[in-house]
GROMACS .gro file of C-alpha atoms in nm:
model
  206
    1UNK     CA    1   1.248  -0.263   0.013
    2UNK     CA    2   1.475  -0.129   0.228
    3UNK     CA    3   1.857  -0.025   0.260
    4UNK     CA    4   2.164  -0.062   0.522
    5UNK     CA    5   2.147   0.318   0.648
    6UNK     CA    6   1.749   0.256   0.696
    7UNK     CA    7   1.776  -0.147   0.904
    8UNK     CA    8   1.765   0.051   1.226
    9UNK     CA    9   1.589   0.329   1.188
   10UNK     CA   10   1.321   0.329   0.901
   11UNK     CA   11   1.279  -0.083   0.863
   12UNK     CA   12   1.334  -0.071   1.271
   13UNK     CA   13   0.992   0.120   1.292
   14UNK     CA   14   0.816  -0.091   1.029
   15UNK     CA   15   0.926  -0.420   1.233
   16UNK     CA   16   0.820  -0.300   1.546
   17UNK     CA   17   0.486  -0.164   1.421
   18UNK     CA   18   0.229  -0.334   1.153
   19UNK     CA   19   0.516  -0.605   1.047
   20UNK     CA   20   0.460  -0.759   1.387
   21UNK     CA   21   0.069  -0.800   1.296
   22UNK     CA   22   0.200  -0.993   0.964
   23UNK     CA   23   0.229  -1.355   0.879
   24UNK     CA   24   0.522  -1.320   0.680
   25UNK     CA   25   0.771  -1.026   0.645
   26UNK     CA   26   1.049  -1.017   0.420
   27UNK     CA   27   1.315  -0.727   0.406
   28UNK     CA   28   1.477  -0.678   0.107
   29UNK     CA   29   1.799  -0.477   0.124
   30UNK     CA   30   2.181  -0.489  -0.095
   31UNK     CA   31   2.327  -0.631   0.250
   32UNK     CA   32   2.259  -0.922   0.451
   33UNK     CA   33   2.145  -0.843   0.843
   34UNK     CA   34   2.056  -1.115   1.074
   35UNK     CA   35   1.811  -0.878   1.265
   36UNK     CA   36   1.584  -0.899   0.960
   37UNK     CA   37   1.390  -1.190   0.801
   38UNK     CA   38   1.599  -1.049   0.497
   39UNK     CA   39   0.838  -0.458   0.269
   40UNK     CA   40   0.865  -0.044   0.172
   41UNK     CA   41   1.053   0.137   0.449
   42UNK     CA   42   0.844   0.408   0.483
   43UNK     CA   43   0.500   0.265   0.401
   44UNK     CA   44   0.273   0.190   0.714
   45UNK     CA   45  -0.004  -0.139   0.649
   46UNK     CA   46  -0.334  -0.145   0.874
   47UNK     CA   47  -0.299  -0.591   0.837
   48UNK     CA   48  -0.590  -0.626   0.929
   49UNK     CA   49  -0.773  -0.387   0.690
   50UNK     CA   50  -0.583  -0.549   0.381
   51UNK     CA   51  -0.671  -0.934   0.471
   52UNK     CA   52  -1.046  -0.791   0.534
   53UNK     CA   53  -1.002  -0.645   0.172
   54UNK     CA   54  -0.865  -0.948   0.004
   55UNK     CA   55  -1.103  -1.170   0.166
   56UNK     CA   56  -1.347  -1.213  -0.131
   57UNK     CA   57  -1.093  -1.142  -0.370
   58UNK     CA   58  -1.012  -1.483  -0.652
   59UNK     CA   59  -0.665  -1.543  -0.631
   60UNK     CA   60  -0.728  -1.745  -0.973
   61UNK     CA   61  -0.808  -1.452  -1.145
   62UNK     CA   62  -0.499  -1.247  -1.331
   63UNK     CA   63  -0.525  -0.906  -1.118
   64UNK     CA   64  -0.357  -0.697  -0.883
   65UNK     CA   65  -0.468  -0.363  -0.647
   66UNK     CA   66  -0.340  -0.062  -0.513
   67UNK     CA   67  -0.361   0.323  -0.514
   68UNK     CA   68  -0.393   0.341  -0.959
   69UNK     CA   69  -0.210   0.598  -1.131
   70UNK     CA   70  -0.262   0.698  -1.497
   71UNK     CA   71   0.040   0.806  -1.688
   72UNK     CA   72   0.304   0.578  -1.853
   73UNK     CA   73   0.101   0.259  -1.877
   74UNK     CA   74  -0.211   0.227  -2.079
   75UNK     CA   75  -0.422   0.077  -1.818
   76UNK     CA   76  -0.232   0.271  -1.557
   77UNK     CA   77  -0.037   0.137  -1.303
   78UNK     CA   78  -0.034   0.120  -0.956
   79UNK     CA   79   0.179   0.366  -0.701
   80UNK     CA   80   0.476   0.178  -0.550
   81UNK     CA   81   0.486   0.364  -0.247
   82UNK     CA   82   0.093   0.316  -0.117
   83UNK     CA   83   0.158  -0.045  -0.189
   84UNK     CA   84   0.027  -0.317  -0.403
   85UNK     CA   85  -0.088  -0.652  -0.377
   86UNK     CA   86  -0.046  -0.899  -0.668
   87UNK     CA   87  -0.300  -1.254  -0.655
   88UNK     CA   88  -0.168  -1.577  -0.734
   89UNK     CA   89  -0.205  -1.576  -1.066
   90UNK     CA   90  -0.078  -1.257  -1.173
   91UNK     CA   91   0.244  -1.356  -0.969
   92UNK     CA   92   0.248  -1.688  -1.111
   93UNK     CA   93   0.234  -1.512  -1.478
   94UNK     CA   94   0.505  -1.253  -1.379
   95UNK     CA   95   0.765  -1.564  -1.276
   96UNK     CA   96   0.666  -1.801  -1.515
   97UNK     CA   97   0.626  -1.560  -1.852
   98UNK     CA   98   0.801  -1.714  -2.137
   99UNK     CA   99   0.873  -1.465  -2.283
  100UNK     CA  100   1.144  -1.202  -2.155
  101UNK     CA  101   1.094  -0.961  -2.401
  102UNK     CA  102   0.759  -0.897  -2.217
  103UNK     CA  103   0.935  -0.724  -1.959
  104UNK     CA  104   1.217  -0.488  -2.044
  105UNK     CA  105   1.301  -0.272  -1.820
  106UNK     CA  106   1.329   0.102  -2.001
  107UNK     CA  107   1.243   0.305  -1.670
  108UNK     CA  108   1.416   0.319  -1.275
  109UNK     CA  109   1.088   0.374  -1.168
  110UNK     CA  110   0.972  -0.006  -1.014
  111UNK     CA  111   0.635   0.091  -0.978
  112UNK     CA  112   0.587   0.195  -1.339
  113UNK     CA  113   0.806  -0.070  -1.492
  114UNK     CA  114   0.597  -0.329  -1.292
  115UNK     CA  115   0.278  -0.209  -1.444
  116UNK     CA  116   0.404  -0.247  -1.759
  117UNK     CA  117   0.504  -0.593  -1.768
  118UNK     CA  118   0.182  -0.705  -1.583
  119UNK     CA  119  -0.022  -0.508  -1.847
  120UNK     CA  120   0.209  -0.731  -2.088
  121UNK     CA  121   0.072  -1.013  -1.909
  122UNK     CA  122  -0.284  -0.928  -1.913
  123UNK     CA  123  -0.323  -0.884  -1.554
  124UNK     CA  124  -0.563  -0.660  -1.477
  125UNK     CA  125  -0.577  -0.348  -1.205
  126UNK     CA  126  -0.877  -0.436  -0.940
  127UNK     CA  127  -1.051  -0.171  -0.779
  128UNK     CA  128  -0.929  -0.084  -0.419
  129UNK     CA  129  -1.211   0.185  -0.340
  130UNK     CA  130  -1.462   0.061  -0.063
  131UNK     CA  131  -1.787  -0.016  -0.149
  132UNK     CA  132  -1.861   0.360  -0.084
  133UNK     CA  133  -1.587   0.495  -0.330
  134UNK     CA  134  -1.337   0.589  -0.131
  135UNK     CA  135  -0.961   0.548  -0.073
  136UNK     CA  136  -0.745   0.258   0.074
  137UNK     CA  137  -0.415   0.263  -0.021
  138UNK     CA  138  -0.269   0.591  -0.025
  139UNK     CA  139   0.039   0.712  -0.158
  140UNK     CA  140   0.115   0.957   0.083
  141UNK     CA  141   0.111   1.069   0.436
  142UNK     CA  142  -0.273   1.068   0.631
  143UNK     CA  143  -0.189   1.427   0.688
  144UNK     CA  144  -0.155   1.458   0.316
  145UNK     CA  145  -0.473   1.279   0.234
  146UNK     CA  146  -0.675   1.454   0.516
  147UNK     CA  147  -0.561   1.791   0.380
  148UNK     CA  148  -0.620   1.714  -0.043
  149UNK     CA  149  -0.324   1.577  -0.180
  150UNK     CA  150  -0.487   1.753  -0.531
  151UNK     CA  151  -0.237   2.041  -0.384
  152UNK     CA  152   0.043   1.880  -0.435
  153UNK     CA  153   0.035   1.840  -0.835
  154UNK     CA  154  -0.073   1.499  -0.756
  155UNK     CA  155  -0.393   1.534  -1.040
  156UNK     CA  156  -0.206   1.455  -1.306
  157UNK     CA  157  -0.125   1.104  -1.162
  158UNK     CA  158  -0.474   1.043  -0.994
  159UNK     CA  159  -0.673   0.786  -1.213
  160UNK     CA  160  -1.003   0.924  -1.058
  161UNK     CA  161  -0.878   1.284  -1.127
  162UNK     CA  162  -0.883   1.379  -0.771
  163UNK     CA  163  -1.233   1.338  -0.713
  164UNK     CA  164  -1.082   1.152  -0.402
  165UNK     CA  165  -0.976   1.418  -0.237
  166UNK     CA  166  -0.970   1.509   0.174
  167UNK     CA  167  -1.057   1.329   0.469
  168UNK     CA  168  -1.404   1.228   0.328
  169UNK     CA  169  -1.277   1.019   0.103
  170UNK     CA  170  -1.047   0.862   0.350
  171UNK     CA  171  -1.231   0.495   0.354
  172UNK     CA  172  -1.291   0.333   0.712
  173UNK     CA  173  -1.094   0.036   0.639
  174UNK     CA  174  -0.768   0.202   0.490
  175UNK     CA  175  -0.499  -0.034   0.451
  176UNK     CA  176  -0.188   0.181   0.374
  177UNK     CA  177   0.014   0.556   0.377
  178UNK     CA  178   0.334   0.616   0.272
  179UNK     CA  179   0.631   0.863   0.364
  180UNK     CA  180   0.602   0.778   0.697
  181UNK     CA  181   0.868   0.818   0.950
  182UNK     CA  182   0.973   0.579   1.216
  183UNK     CA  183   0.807   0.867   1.454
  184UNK     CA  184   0.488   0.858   1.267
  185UNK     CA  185   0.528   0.448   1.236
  186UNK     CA  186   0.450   0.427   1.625
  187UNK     CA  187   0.176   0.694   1.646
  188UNK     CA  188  -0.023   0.544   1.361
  189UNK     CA  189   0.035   0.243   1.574
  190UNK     CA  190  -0.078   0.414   1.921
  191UNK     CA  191  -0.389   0.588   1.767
  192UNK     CA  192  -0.499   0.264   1.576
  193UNK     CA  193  -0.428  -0.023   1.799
  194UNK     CA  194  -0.378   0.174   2.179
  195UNK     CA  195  -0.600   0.454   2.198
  196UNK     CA  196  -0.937   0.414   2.329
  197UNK     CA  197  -1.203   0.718   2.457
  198UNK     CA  198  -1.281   0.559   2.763
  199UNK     CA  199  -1.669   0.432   2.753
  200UNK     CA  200  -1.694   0.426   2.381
  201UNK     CA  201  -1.509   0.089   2.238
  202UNK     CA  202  -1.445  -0.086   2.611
  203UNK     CA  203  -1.541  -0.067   2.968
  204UNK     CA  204  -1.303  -0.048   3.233
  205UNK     CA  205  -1.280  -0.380   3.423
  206UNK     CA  206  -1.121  -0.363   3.755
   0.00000   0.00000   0.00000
């Protein structure tokens, strides 16, 4: 999701960044712009990370993951900003529902009005922690995450109560931050896919 003032700054970066690594990008916006194949402005995706998370995921089965928040929704719901990915099924459910009453839409907030109708649904939240515990999509910046985003008042929306907290529970195969800038956008993208300590990942070939 994007907007006109953003198309060449904010959805610019996310073009030029992780969208080129995708199969298929589309830009959602209130105006039509032929530079776009018209994802979150300001969220950054590590591709690669996501398909390797969704890899032994069922797409039959009615579920859908992200970064899980706990208020509003009984089951929680998950953050709009870090992200979320929906399978098949559960996207099947939310286009084909029957009924409309289902999902009435009593909130501005997507995120939470999303994880209301898909609890309506009975699509399920799937865990997004690693095999180790820790954190893949992330609602906020890595510099946030790195530095305990429990300071930030952020514990009364953490489903695991902040026991997630600071670079240690960053997991090796993150697949999102959000509230990035176009800036950020292309560092993330330098340190991630550029960068490499000479003589650790590669050797020089001349």
């Amino acid at each position: 999701m994007t907007s006109p003032q953003n198309l060449d700054t904010k959805a610019k970066a996310v073009k030029e960044t992780w969208a080129s690594r995708a199969v298929n990008v589309l830009f959602m916006s209130s105006q039509a712009n032929s530079s776009f194949p018209a994802v979150d402005d300001d969220t950054y995706v590590i591709v690669e990370n996501l398909l390797h998370f969704l890899s032994d995921k069922n797409q039959s089965e009615p579920v859908y993951f992200g970064q899980t928040f706990k208020p509003f929704v009984k089951q929680g719901y998950n953050s709009g900003g870090a992200g979320y990915v929906l399978s098949k099924e559960a996207l099947r459910r939310l286009c084909e529902r029957d009924d409309a009453e289902k999902c009435i839409k009593t909130n501005t907030d997507e995120d939470v009005e999303m994880g209301r109708c898909l609890e309506s649904l009975d699509v399920r939240i799937g865990e997004s922690l690693d095999q180790f515990g820790k954190t893949r999509f992330h609602g906020f910046p890595l510099q946030t995450v790195m530095d305990s985003h429990c300071d930030t008042g952020y514990e009364s929306y953490d489903y695991y109560n902040c026991s997630n907290k600071g670079w240690q529970w960053l997991s090796d195969y993150a697949v999102t931050f959000h509230y990035i800038s176009p800036i950020n956008m292309f560092q993330l993208d330098y340190f991630i896919y550029r960068l490499r300590p000479f003589g650790v990942f590669n050797r020089l070939v001349v």
